[in-house]
Amino acid sequence: MNNRNYNIYFHTHTVSGIVISVVLFVIFFAGSFSFFRDEIINWERSESTAITKEIQLDYNAALDTLDKKYILHGRNITISKPSVERRVAIYLEGTKDTTAPAKQKEGSFFYLDNKTFKSFTYEESYSLGEFLYRLHFLAQVPYPIGYYLSGFIALFFLFAIVTGVLLHWKKIVSNFYVFRPKEKLKTLWTDAHTALGMIGLPFQFVYAVTGAFFMIKLLIVAPAVMALYNGDQDKLYKELEYTDADYKFENKKLTTPFNIDQLVAKAKSNWQDFEVTRVFIQNYGDANMHVLVEGEMPNDKKFTGVGKIVYRISDGKEVARKNPITQTSYLDVVKNVLYRIHYADYGGYALKIVSFILGIITCFVIISGVMIWLVARQKNNLPEKKRRFNAAVVRIYLAICLSMYPITALAFIAAKVFYPLSQSNLFTLYFGGWLLLSLFFIIKKNDSFTNKFCLISGSILGFLIPIANGIVSGHWFWNSFMQNHIQIFFIDVFWIVLASISLYVVYHLKPKAAGKA
């Protein structure tokens, strides 16, 4: 590689990496915990449920309960299961009956407990698992700024990955095996950055591509909508199969009795192991009422196997069908595969744990890249003012990034002790505590102290998480294991292991850190 190309790749890699480093760290740190979103939600609520995507609900009893509260006649009703938990998501559209009171013409979205049929608004159902999941794509920043920001960060990260590979291409194998912890500081950080960057390269590339696709696809799709569909967005969504067929409301009372549970069971019986993930009812109680039962095959049976059946209630006939085994289209594969590889929900706990580890490794790669940048710019030939500025920049970076560990552990304890912790209180605790910790470390002006304090305090708080759970809920992790409450057990043990590892790291880094100081 000639010097000109090398300098272009080097500066592109460095500048793109430094500019996005803090936000990228937040995305990967929160994203790593998001692999266990469902487990965190169930742990927080002290609930345990079957680890399946299938809706587990007595549909008839649930609809009877909702009918008394909302009057369902003439409404479209969507029942879905966004995550592995007891609650299902319910979306009630306003009734199509023009003579109905204004109240019935209003739509409503809420979650429903599948055992007690108690309903919860989005705010009431908000959890720490949901918070960390949404933080990893900056959803707390006002829409659409947060979405677009995270999308472009992913895009810049893709540039950093590609240019990094081009920089190290000729020595990619030899450098992978080189690690010299006893050499000078820049060599240590460079070796760690290169080796760990190569270990996590496929993982990072996948998440850079899929993250950019999910967050900024609207900007990509918008020109196509204008050029190919004359601005008709609904037509595009219909061709992409994001919208269902619309059946006309006849405004005549349905005289035929119906049983939603039987229809769901009938749909399931068509294909072995078929899991129902969505039930869509159109024109509830009307003569032209239709029920769509949608689901998919388990991952171990078919990676992409989406199927559905539409029933007309008036005569019980099947009016549409999509076989999840034989009718998988290219469109299904494209839509499904990107989500699957991004959420890592197809390989059980083993894949989630590996993905978490690779996410944390990526966080270290980001930090080591920043440290390489600092060490390279602390040369004696640089003006003192410039060196102090560079050190201050990195100090702020480290304060913001490293303080995420203890504040996340503290949020787990608070979410359990003060359950249910409201959305506003969770925001105040997490962002307020994060800000205070960051300011403290910035004022302290000691990067070594920041590193040790965050790892030690995060470890201590991590060990307290299963203790807090045991005291508050009585779910000590050994009892959870014996009672087969796997999700609750997993989070307790997960924090014990994570806290132990971070303490181990502190113990072994302590002499070297002191020596370097």
Short mmCIF file of C-alpha atoms in Angstrom, two decimals:
data_model
loop_
_atom_site.label_atom_id
_atom_site.label_comp_id
_atom_site.label_asym_id
_atom_site.label_seq_id
_atom_site.Cartn_x
_atom_site.Cartn_y
_atom_site.Cartn_z
CA MET A 1 0.00 0.00 0.00
CA ASN A 2 1.44 3.39 -0.95
CA ASN A 3 1.77 6.16 1.63
CA ARG A 4 -1.07 8.23 0.20
CA ASN A 5 -3.63 5.43 0.51
CA TYR A 6 -2.30 4.46 3.92
CA ASN A 7 -2.68 8.01 5.21
CA ILE A 8 -6.22 8.26 3.78
CA TYR A 9 -7.29 5.01 5.46
CA PHE A 10 -5.48 5.85 8.69
CA HIS A 11 -7.02 9.30 9.10
CA THR A 12 -10.48 8.12 8.00
CA HIS A 13 -10.29 5.29 10.53
CA THR A 14 -9.01 7.56 13.32
CA VAL A 15 -11.34 10.51 12.75
CA SER A 16 -14.49 8.41 12.23
CA GLY A 17 -13.62 6.31 15.28
CA ILE A 18 -12.91 9.25 17.60
CA VAL A 19 -15.98 11.24 16.53
CA ILE A 20 -18.39 8.38 17.25
CA SER A 21 -16.54 6.70 20.13
CA VAL A 22 -18.67 7.80 23.09
CA VAL A 23 -22.05 7.24 21.45
CA LEU A 24 -20.83 3.98 19.92
CA PHE A 25 -19.75 2.76 23.37
CA VAL A 26 -23.19 3.59 24.77
CA ILE A 27 -24.87 1.74 21.89
CA PHE A 28 -22.78 -1.40 22.32
CA PHE A 29 -22.83 -1.42 26.12
CA ALA A 30 -26.61 -1.00 26.32
CA GLY A 31 -27.02 -3.29 23.30
CA SER A 32 -25.05 -6.05 25.02
CA PHE A 33 -27.51 -6.03 27.93
CA SER A 34 -30.38 -5.87 25.44
CA PHE A 35 -29.68 -9.44 24.41
CA PHE A 36 -31.21 -10.31 27.79
CA ARG A 37 -34.11 -7.88 27.60
CA ASP A 38 -36.76 -10.55 28.17
CA GLU A 39 -34.85 -12.06 31.09
CA ILE A 40 -34.39 -8.63 32.70
CA ILE A 41 -38.12 -7.86 32.33
CA ASN A 42 -39.17 -11.13 33.98
CA TRP A 43 -36.49 -10.82 36.68
CA GLU A 44 -37.66 -7.32 37.54
CA ARG A 45 -41.30 -8.44 37.83
CA SER A 46 -40.42 -11.68 39.65
CA GLU A 47 -42.31 -13.56 36.96
CA SER A 48 -41.31 -16.60 35.00
CA THR A 49 -42.82 -17.79 31.74
CA ALA A 50 -42.21 -20.44 29.13
CA ILE A 51 -39.35 -19.46 26.84
CA THR A 52 -41.35 -19.32 23.64
CA LYS A 53 -42.45 -16.68 21.19
CA GLU A 54 -45.95 -18.13 21.06
CA ILE A 55 -48.86 -16.19 22.55
CA GLN A 56 -50.18 -17.99 25.61
CA LEU A 57 -53.65 -16.62 26.21
CA ASP A 58 -57.26 -17.61 26.76
CA TYR A 59 -58.50 -15.49 23.86
CA ASN A 60 -62.22 -15.84 24.57
CA ALA A 61 -61.90 -14.89 28.22
CA ALA A 62 -59.55 -12.00 27.40
CA LEU A 63 -61.87 -10.60 24.72
CA ASP A 64 -64.90 -10.89 27.02
CA THR A 65 -63.00 -8.94 29.66
CA LEU A 66 -61.96 -6.24 27.17
CA ASP A 67 -65.47 -6.05 25.69
CA LYS A 68 -66.88 -5.02 29.06
CA LYS A 69 -64.39 -2.18 29.35
CA TYR A 70 -63.98 -0.94 25.76
CA ILE A 71 -67.00 -2.23 23.74
CA LEU A 72 -65.24 -4.13 20.96
CA HIS A 73 -67.99 -4.13 18.33
CA GLY A 74 -66.72 -2.84 14.97
CA ARG A 75 -63.08 -2.62 16.08
CA ASN A 76 -59.94 -4.11 14.58
CA ILE A 77 -58.00 -5.88 17.32
CA THR A 78 -54.34 -6.89 17.18
CA ILE A 79 -52.95 -9.31 19.76
CA SER A 80 -49.19 -9.84 19.61
CA LYS A 81 -46.26 -10.86 21.78
CA PRO A 82 -43.30 -8.48 21.46
CA SER A 83 -41.10 -10.31 23.94
CA VAL A 84 -40.91 -13.48 26.03
CA GLU A 85 -43.03 -12.42 29.00
CA ARG A 86 -46.46 -12.99 30.49
CA ARG A 87 -47.95 -9.83 29.05
CA VAL A 88 -49.22 -9.58 25.50
CA ALA A 89 -49.61 -6.38 23.49
CA ILE A 90 -53.14 -5.31 22.57
CA TYR A 91 -53.96 -2.66 19.99
CA LEU A 92 -57.60 -1.70 19.66
CA GLU A 93 -58.49 0.50 16.69
CA GLY A 94 -61.46 2.82 16.97
CA THR A 95 -64.78 1.28 16.01
CA LYS A 96 -65.94 1.61 12.40
CA ASP A 97 -69.53 2.05 13.57
CA THR A 98 -70.30 5.71 12.74
CA THR A 99 -73.22 5.77 15.19
CA ALA A 100 -71.08 4.76 18.17
CA PRO A 101 -70.13 7.30 20.88
CA ALA A 102 -66.93 9.29 20.33
CA LYS A 103 -65.18 7.37 23.11
CA GLN A 104 -65.49 4.09 21.16
CA LYS A 105 -63.96 5.70 18.06
CA GLU A 106 -60.67 6.22 19.91
CA GLY A 107 -57.85 3.73 19.54
CA SER A 108 -56.02 2.25 22.48
CA PHE A 109 -52.73 0.42 23.06
CA PHE A 110 -51.85 -1.45 26.25
CA TYR A 111 -50.40 -4.66 27.63
CA LEU A 112 -52.52 -7.45 29.10
CA ASP A 113 -51.42 -9.99 31.70
CA ASN A 114 -52.25 -13.40 30.26
CA LYS A 115 -53.24 -14.80 33.67
CA THR A 116 -54.98 -11.97 35.53
CA PHE A 117 -56.19 -10.03 32.44
CA LYS A 118 -55.04 -6.86 34.17
CA SER A 119 -54.13 -4.15 31.65
CA PHE A 120 -51.11 -1.85 31.77
CA THR A 121 -50.35 1.26 29.75
CA TYR A 122 -46.95 1.50 28.03
CA GLU A 123 -45.69 3.74 30.85
CA GLU A 124 -46.99 1.35 33.53
CA SER A 125 -45.38 -1.59 31.77
CA TYR A 126 -42.05 0.19 31.24
CA SER A 127 -39.11 -1.76 32.63
CA LEU A 128 -35.35 -1.66 32.95
CA GLY A 129 -35.09 -4.23 30.15
CA GLU A 130 -37.12 -1.95 27.87
CA PHE A 131 -35.02 1.04 28.94
CA LEU A 132 -31.68 -0.58 28.08
CA TYR A 133 -33.08 -1.96 24.82
CA ARG A 134 -34.28 1.47 23.73
CA LEU A 135 -31.07 3.16 24.95
CA HIS A 136 -29.04 1.08 22.52
CA PHE A 137 -30.64 2.95 19.62
CA LEU A 138 -30.92 6.26 21.51
CA ALA A 139 -34.72 6.20 21.59
CA GLN A 140 -34.71 8.42 24.70
CA VAL A 141 -33.51 11.26 22.48
CA PRO A 142 -36.60 12.92 20.91
CA TYR A 143 -37.78 11.16 17.75
CA PRO A 144 -36.49 11.06 15.05
CA ILE A 145 -33.18 12.60 16.14
CA GLY A 146 -32.14 9.65 18.30
CA TYR A 147 -33.01 7.07 15.63
CA TYR A 148 -31.15 8.89 12.88
CA LEU A 149 -28.19 9.63 15.14
CA SER A 150 -27.77 5.96 16.06
CA GLY A 151 -28.18 4.99 12.39
CA PHE A 152 -25.49 7.34 11.17
CA ILE A 153 -23.23 6.29 14.05
CA ALA A 154 -23.60 2.71 12.80
CA LEU A 155 -22.78 3.88 9.29
CA PHE A 156 -19.62 5.69 10.43
CA PHE A 157 -18.71 2.60 12.44
CA LEU A 158 -18.90 0.62 9.21
CA PHE A 159 -16.40 3.06 7.67
CA ALA A 160 -14.13 2.60 10.68
CA ILE A 161 -14.30 -1.19 10.35
CA VAL A 162 -13.54 -1.21 6.62
CA THR A 163 -10.66 1.26 6.88
CA GLY A 164 -9.28 -0.59 9.90
CA VAL A 165 -9.21 -3.84 7.95
CA LEU A 166 -7.51 -2.10 4.99
CA LEU A 167 -4.88 -0.66 7.33
CA HIS A 168 -4.00 -4.02 8.84
CA TRP A 169 -4.65 -6.19 5.79
CA LYS A 170 -1.06 -7.25 5.09
CA LYS A 171 -0.33 -8.04 8.75
CA ILE A 172 -3.82 -9.16 9.69
CA VAL A 173 -2.73 -12.70 10.62
CA SER A 174 0.62 -11.94 12.23
CA ASN A 175 -0.70 -9.02 14.28
CA PHE A 176 -3.61 -11.11 15.52
CA TYR A 177 -1.21 -13.30 17.52
CA VAL A 178 0.90 -10.42 18.85
CA PHE A 179 0.24 -9.16 22.37
CA ARG A 180 3.02 -7.44 24.32
CA PRO A 181 1.64 -6.34 27.71
CA LYS A 182 5.13 -5.53 29.07
CA GLU A 183 6.01 -3.12 26.28
CA LYS A 184 5.31 0.62 26.31
CA LEU A 185 1.75 1.83 26.81
CA LYS A 186 1.03 2.62 23.16
CA THR A 187 2.16 -0.88 22.13
CA LEU A 188 -0.08 -2.45 24.78
CA TRP A 189 -3.16 -0.52 23.64
CA THR A 190 -2.38 -1.10 19.95
CA ASP A 191 -1.99 -4.86 20.35
CA ALA A 192 -5.19 -5.11 22.38
CA HIS A 193 -7.08 -2.95 19.89
CA THR A 194 -5.90 -4.99 16.90
CA ALA A 195 -6.31 -8.48 18.37
CA LEU A 196 -9.71 -7.89 19.96
CA GLY A 197 -10.86 -5.91 16.95
CA MET A 198 -10.14 -8.90 14.73
CA ILE A 199 -11.88 -11.33 17.11
CA GLY A 200 -15.03 -9.24 17.04
CA LEU A 201 -14.80 -8.20 13.38
CA PRO A 202 -17.65 -10.35 11.97
CA PHE A 203 -19.88 -9.41 14.91
CA GLN A 204 -19.10 -5.71 14.55
CA PHE A 205 -19.62 -5.74 10.79
CA VAL A 206 -23.03 -7.43 11.12
CA TYR A 207 -24.21 -4.95 13.74
CA ALA A 208 -22.89 -1.96 11.83
CA VAL A 209 -24.80 -3.02 8.70
CA THR A 210 -28.05 -4.08 10.40
CA GLY A 211 -27.99 -1.14 12.81
CA ALA A 212 -27.64 1.34 9.98
CA PHE A 213 -30.38 -0.43 8.02
CA PHE A 214 -32.91 -0.39 10.86
CA MET A 215 -32.35 3.22 11.90
CA ILE A 216 -31.96 5.09 8.62
CA LYS A 217 -33.95 2.87 6.26
CA LEU A 218 -36.62 5.58 6.14
CA LEU A 219 -34.13 7.90 4.44
CA ILE A 220 -33.28 5.11 1.99
CA VAL A 221 -36.91 4.21 1.31
CA ALA A 222 -38.21 7.79 1.00
CA PRO A 223 -36.78 8.43 -2.52
CA ALA A 224 -38.16 5.07 -3.70
CA VAL A 225 -41.62 5.96 -2.37
CA MET A 226 -41.55 9.26 -4.23
CA ALA A 227 -40.12 7.89 -7.48
CA LEU A 228 -41.71 4.45 -7.78
CA TYR A 229 -44.96 4.84 -5.85
CA ASN A 230 -45.75 8.51 -6.49
CA GLY A 231 -45.60 9.21 -2.77
CA ASP A 232 -48.08 6.43 -1.92
CA GLN A 233 -46.46 4.98 1.20
CA ASP A 234 -49.37 2.61 1.86
CA LYS A 235 -48.85 0.91 -1.50
CA LEU A 236 -45.19 0.26 -0.65
CA TYR A 237 -46.08 -1.20 2.76
CA LYS A 238 -48.70 -3.43 1.11
CA GLU A 239 -46.17 -4.82 -1.38
CA LEU A 240 -43.72 -5.42 1.44
CA GLU A 241 -46.50 -7.30 3.28
CA TYR A 242 -46.44 -5.00 6.30
CA THR A 243 -50.20 -4.39 6.03
CA ASP A 244 -53.05 -6.87 6.01
CA ALA A 245 -55.98 -7.18 3.63
CA ASP A 246 -58.78 -4.80 4.58
CA TYR A 247 -62.29 -6.25 4.86
CA LYS A 248 -65.24 -3.90 4.60
CA PHE A 249 -67.33 -3.18 7.68
CA GLU A 250 -70.96 -4.03 6.82
CA ASN A 251 -72.51 -2.59 9.98
CA LYS A 252 -74.63 -5.70 10.52
CA LYS A 253 -74.52 -7.70 13.71
CA LEU A 254 -72.88 -11.11 13.40
CA THR A 255 -75.35 -13.90 14.19
CA THR A 256 -72.91 -16.79 13.88
CA PRO A 257 -71.28 -17.82 17.20
CA PHE A 258 -67.47 -17.86 17.15
CA ASN A 259 -64.66 -19.19 19.28
CA ILE A 260 -61.24 -17.56 18.80
CA ASP A 261 -59.45 -20.23 20.83
CA GLN A 262 -60.77 -22.92 18.51
CA LEU A 263 -59.70 -20.95 15.43
CA VAL A 264 -56.17 -20.51 16.80
CA ALA A 265 -55.98 -24.22 17.66
CA LYS A 266 -57.28 -25.09 14.19
CA ALA A 267 -54.60 -22.91 12.56
CA LYS A 268 -51.87 -24.49 14.71
CA SER A 269 -52.99 -27.99 13.75
CA ASN A 270 -52.13 -27.37 10.10
CA TRP A 271 -48.38 -27.47 10.69
CA GLN A 272 -46.51 -29.34 13.38
CA ASP A 273 -44.73 -27.10 15.92
CA PHE A 274 -46.28 -23.94 14.40
CA GLU A 275 -46.16 -21.09 16.96
CA VAL A 276 -48.83 -18.40 16.88
CA THR A 277 -47.28 -14.95 17.38
CA ARG A 278 -50.08 -12.64 16.22
CA VAL A 279 -53.86 -12.70 16.04
CA PHE A 280 -55.57 -9.94 14.07
CA ILE A 281 -59.36 -9.60 14.30
CA GLN A 282 -61.12 -7.35 11.80
CA ASN A 283 -64.63 -5.96 12.30
CA TYR A 284 -65.21 -7.60 15.67
CA GLY A 285 -68.85 -8.69 16.04
CA ASP A 286 -69.76 -7.59 12.50
CA ALA A 287 -71.25 -9.80 9.78
CA ASN A 288 -68.00 -9.41 7.81
CA MET A 289 -65.72 -10.32 10.74
CA HIS A 290 -62.43 -11.98 9.77
CA VAL A 291 -59.70 -13.47 11.95
CA LEU A 292 -56.06 -13.72 10.86
CA VAL A 293 -53.85 -16.17 12.75
CA GLU A 294 -50.16 -15.58 12.06
CA GLY A 295 -47.09 -17.35 13.33
CA GLU A 296 -43.81 -18.98 12.48
CA MET A 297 -41.92 -22.22 12.72
CA PRO A 298 -39.37 -22.68 15.54
CA ASN A 299 -35.82 -21.67 14.66
CA ASP A 300 -34.52 -25.23 14.89
CA LYS A 301 -37.18 -26.39 12.40
CA LYS A 302 -36.94 -23.58 9.86
CA PHE A 303 -34.92 -20.38 10.19
CA THR A 304 -37.46 -18.37 8.21
CA GLY A 305 -40.92 -19.88 8.20
CA VAL A 306 -43.71 -17.32 8.47
CA GLY A 307 -47.25 -18.56 7.91
CA LYS A 308 -50.82 -17.36 8.34
CA ILE A 309 -54.45 -18.28 7.83
CA VAL A 310 -57.45 -15.96 7.46
CA TYR A 311 -60.89 -17.19 8.52
CA ARG A 312 -64.26 -15.66 7.61
CA ILE A 313 -66.40 -15.99 10.70
CA SER A 314 -69.85 -15.85 9.08
CA ASP A 315 -69.41 -19.26 7.45
CA GLY A 316 -66.19 -20.47 9.11
CA LYS A 317 -64.37 -20.77 5.80
CA GLU A 318 -60.68 -20.26 5.22
CA VAL A 319 -60.20 -17.38 2.75
CA ALA A 320 -56.41 -17.11 2.66
CA ARG A 321 -53.44 -19.19 3.65
CA LYS A 322 -49.67 -18.97 3.59
CA ASN A 323 -47.74 -22.15 4.26
CA PRO A 324 -44.70 -21.43 6.51
CA ILE A 325 -42.83 -24.44 5.16
CA THR A 326 -43.36 -24.29 1.40
CA GLN A 327 -44.31 -20.66 0.73
CA THR A 328 -41.33 -18.80 2.17
CA SER A 329 -40.56 -15.95 -0.20
CA TYR A 330 -37.37 -14.01 -0.83
CA LEU A 331 -39.09 -11.05 0.85
CA ASP A 332 -39.72 -13.12 4.00
CA VAL A 333 -36.06 -14.11 4.14
CA VAL A 334 -34.79 -10.56 3.71
CA LYS A 335 -37.13 -9.13 6.36
CA ASN A 336 -36.59 -11.94 8.83
CA VAL A 337 -32.87 -12.68 8.58
CA LEU A 338 -31.77 -9.11 9.31
CA TYR A 339 -33.86 -9.04 12.48
CA ARG A 340 -32.75 -12.49 13.58
CA ILE A 341 -29.03 -11.87 13.27
CA HIS A 342 -29.37 -8.46 14.94
CA TYR A 343 -31.35 -9.68 17.96
CA ALA A 344 -29.50 -13.03 18.22
CA ASP A 345 -32.75 -14.73 19.24
CA TYR A 346 -32.29 -17.96 17.32
CA GLY A 347 -29.59 -19.78 19.29
CA GLY A 348 -30.78 -19.83 22.88
CA TYR A 349 -28.70 -18.65 25.82
CA ALA A 350 -25.43 -19.82 24.28
CA LEU A 351 -25.73 -17.36 21.38
CA LYS A 352 -26.93 -14.57 23.66
CA ILE A 353 -23.96 -15.03 26.00
CA VAL A 354 -21.48 -15.12 23.10
CA SER A 355 -23.10 -11.99 21.64
CA PHE A 356 -22.88 -10.24 25.01
CA ILE A 357 -19.18 -11.09 25.31
CA LEU A 358 -18.50 -9.84 21.78
CA GLY A 359 -20.43 -6.66 22.56
CA ILE A 360 -18.29 -6.00 25.65
CA ILE A 361 -15.15 -6.79 23.63
CA THR A 362 -16.27 -4.15 21.14
CA CYS A 363 -16.61 -1.68 24.01
CA PHE A 364 -13.00 -2.42 24.96
CA VAL A 365 -11.90 -2.01 21.33
CA ILE A 366 -13.52 1.44 21.34
CA ILE A 367 -11.80 2.42 24.60
CA SER A 368 -8.42 1.08 23.45
CA GLY A 369 -8.72 3.04 20.19
CA VAL A 370 -9.28 6.24 22.18
CA MET A 371 -6.27 5.45 24.39
CA ILE A 372 -4.08 4.86 21.32
CA TRP A 373 -5.17 8.26 20.03
CA LEU A 374 -4.26 9.88 23.38
CA VAL A 375 -0.86 8.22 23.82
CA ALA A 376 0.11 9.12 20.23
CA ARG A 377 -0.71 12.77 20.99
CA GLN A 378 1.11 13.11 24.30
CA LYS A 379 4.54 13.55 22.76
CA ASN A 380 6.90 16.08 24.29
CA ASN A 381 7.23 18.02 21.04
CA LEU A 382 3.55 19.03 21.23
CA PRO A 383 2.63 22.26 23.06
CA GLU A 384 1.58 21.74 26.68
CA LYS A 385 -1.79 23.36 26.02
CA LYS A 386 -2.58 20.91 23.23
CA ARG A 387 -1.52 17.93 25.33
CA ARG A 388 -3.76 19.06 28.19
CA PHE A 389 -6.65 19.46 25.76
CA ASN A 390 -6.17 15.93 24.37
CA ALA A 391 -6.00 14.49 27.90
CA ALA A 392 -9.18 16.37 28.86
CA VAL A 393 -11.03 15.00 25.84
CA VAL A 394 -10.11 11.41 26.72
CA ARG A 395 -10.91 12.05 30.40
CA ILE A 396 -14.43 13.08 29.43
CA TYR A 397 -14.75 10.07 27.11
CA LEU A 398 -13.66 7.64 29.83
CA ALA A 399 -15.83 9.25 32.49
CA ILE A 400 -18.96 8.94 30.36
CA CYS A 401 -18.25 5.43 29.11
CA LEU A 402 -16.91 3.67 32.19
CA SER A 403 -19.53 5.08 34.56
CA MET A 404 -22.20 3.15 32.63
CA TYR A 405 -21.17 -0.04 34.43
CA PRO A 406 -21.87 0.99 38.05
CA ILE A 407 -24.96 3.04 37.16
CA THR A 408 -26.44 0.07 35.26
CA ALA A 409 -25.83 -2.20 38.25
CA LEU A 410 -27.40 0.41 40.55
CA ALA A 411 -30.44 0.61 38.25
CA PHE A 412 -30.95 -3.15 38.61
CA ILE A 413 -31.01 -2.86 42.39
CA ALA A 414 -33.38 0.12 42.31
CA ALA A 415 -35.69 -1.58 39.80
CA LYS A 416 -36.04 -4.52 42.19
CA VAL A 417 -36.17 -2.69 45.54
CA PHE A 418 -38.58 0.03 44.37
CA TYR A 419 -40.63 -2.10 41.96
CA PRO A 420 -42.56 -0.91 40.06
CA LEU A 421 -40.11 1.89 39.29
CA SER A 422 -41.90 4.38 37.04
CA GLN A 423 -40.49 5.42 33.68
CA SER A 424 -39.76 8.96 34.91
CA ASN A 425 -38.06 7.73 38.08
CA LEU A 426 -35.96 5.27 36.08
CA PHE A 427 -34.90 8.08 33.75
CA THR A 428 -34.01 10.29 36.71
CA LEU A 429 -32.05 7.58 38.46
CA TYR A 430 -30.11 6.36 35.43
CA PHE A 431 -29.40 9.60 33.60
CA GLY A 432 -29.05 11.69 36.77
CA GLY A 433 -26.68 9.20 38.40
CA TRP A 434 -24.75 8.78 35.15
CA LEU A 435 -24.31 12.56 34.88
CA LEU A 436 -23.17 12.95 38.50
CA LEU A 437 -20.67 10.10 38.21
CA SER A 438 -19.30 11.48 34.93
CA LEU A 439 -18.88 14.97 36.39
CA PHE A 440 -17.16 13.52 39.47
CA PHE A 441 -14.60 11.64 37.35
CA ILE A 442 -14.04 14.62 35.07
CA ILE A 443 -13.33 16.86 38.06
CA LYS A 444 -11.16 14.17 39.70
CA LYS A 445 -8.83 14.21 36.65
CA ASN A 446 -7.44 10.73 37.21
CA ASP A 447 -8.12 8.14 34.50
CA SER A 448 -6.65 5.29 36.55
CA PHE A 449 -8.96 6.17 39.45
CA THR A 450 -11.95 6.32 37.10
CA ASN A 451 -11.18 2.86 35.73
CA LYS A 452 -10.68 1.26 39.15
CA PHE A 453 -13.61 2.98 40.81
CA CYS A 454 -16.06 1.99 38.06
CA LEU A 455 -14.93 -1.63 37.96
CA ILE A 456 -14.86 -2.04 41.75
CA SER A 457 -18.14 -0.21 42.44
CA GLY A 458 -19.83 -1.98 39.54
CA SER A 459 -18.63 -5.33 40.92
CA ILE A 460 -19.86 -4.61 44.44
CA LEU A 461 -23.24 -3.46 43.18
CA GLY A 462 -23.33 -6.48 40.87
CA PHE A 463 -22.93 -8.85 43.82
CA LEU A 464 -25.71 -7.00 45.63
CA ILE A 465 -28.20 -7.52 42.77
CA PRO A 466 -29.03 -11.21 43.51
CA ILE A 467 -29.03 -10.38 47.25
CA ALA A 468 -31.55 -7.58 46.68
CA ASN A 469 -33.68 -9.94 44.59
CA GLY A 470 -33.58 -12.63 47.28
CA ILE A 471 -34.52 -10.24 50.09
CA VAL A 472 -37.29 -8.41 48.21
CA SER A 473 -38.92 -11.27 46.30
CA GLY A 474 -37.65 -14.39 48.04
CA HIS A 475 -36.31 -15.66 44.72
CA TRP A 476 -32.79 -16.67 45.80
CA PHE A 477 -31.02 -17.99 42.75
CA TRP A 478 -30.78 -21.56 44.05
CA ASN A 479 -34.52 -21.58 44.71
CA SER A 480 -35.19 -20.13 41.26
CA PHE A 481 -33.16 -22.93 39.72
CA MET A 482 -34.99 -25.61 41.71
CA GLN A 483 -38.37 -24.09 40.75
CA ASN A 484 -37.35 -23.88 37.08
CA HIS A 485 -37.61 -20.07 37.04
CA ILE A 486 -34.77 -19.98 34.54
CA GLN A 487 -35.03 -16.30 33.54
CA ILE A 488 -34.85 -15.08 37.14
CA PHE A 489 -32.05 -17.53 37.92
CA PHE A 490 -30.10 -16.48 34.84
CA ILE A 491 -29.99 -12.75 35.68
CA ASP A 492 -28.84 -13.41 39.27
CA VAL A 493 -26.06 -15.75 38.16
CA PHE A 494 -25.19 -13.51 35.22
CA TRP A 495 -24.42 -10.62 37.60
CA ILE A 496 -22.45 -12.83 39.96
CA VAL A 497 -20.24 -13.98 37.08
CA LEU A 498 -19.92 -10.48 35.58
CA ALA A 499 -19.04 -8.93 38.95
CA SER A 500 -16.48 -11.68 39.62
CA ILE A 501 -14.79 -11.12 36.24
CA SER A 502 -14.59 -7.34 36.69
CA LEU A 503 -13.09 -7.78 40.18
CA TYR A 504 -10.58 -10.23 38.76
CA VAL A 505 -9.63 -7.70 36.10
CA VAL A 506 -9.15 -4.95 38.71
CA TYR A 507 -6.96 -7.20 40.85
CA HIS A 508 -4.67 -8.10 37.96
CA LEU A 509 -4.52 -4.61 36.46
CA LYS A 510 -3.85 -2.89 39.77
CA PRO A 511 -0.06 -3.39 39.98
CA LYS A 512 0.44 -2.44 36.31
CA ALA A 513 -1.77 0.61 36.60
CA ALA A 514 0.16 1.76 39.65
CA GLY A 515 3.43 1.14 37.92
CA LYS A 516 2.44 3.18 34.87
CA ALA A 517 1.27 6.05 37.02
#
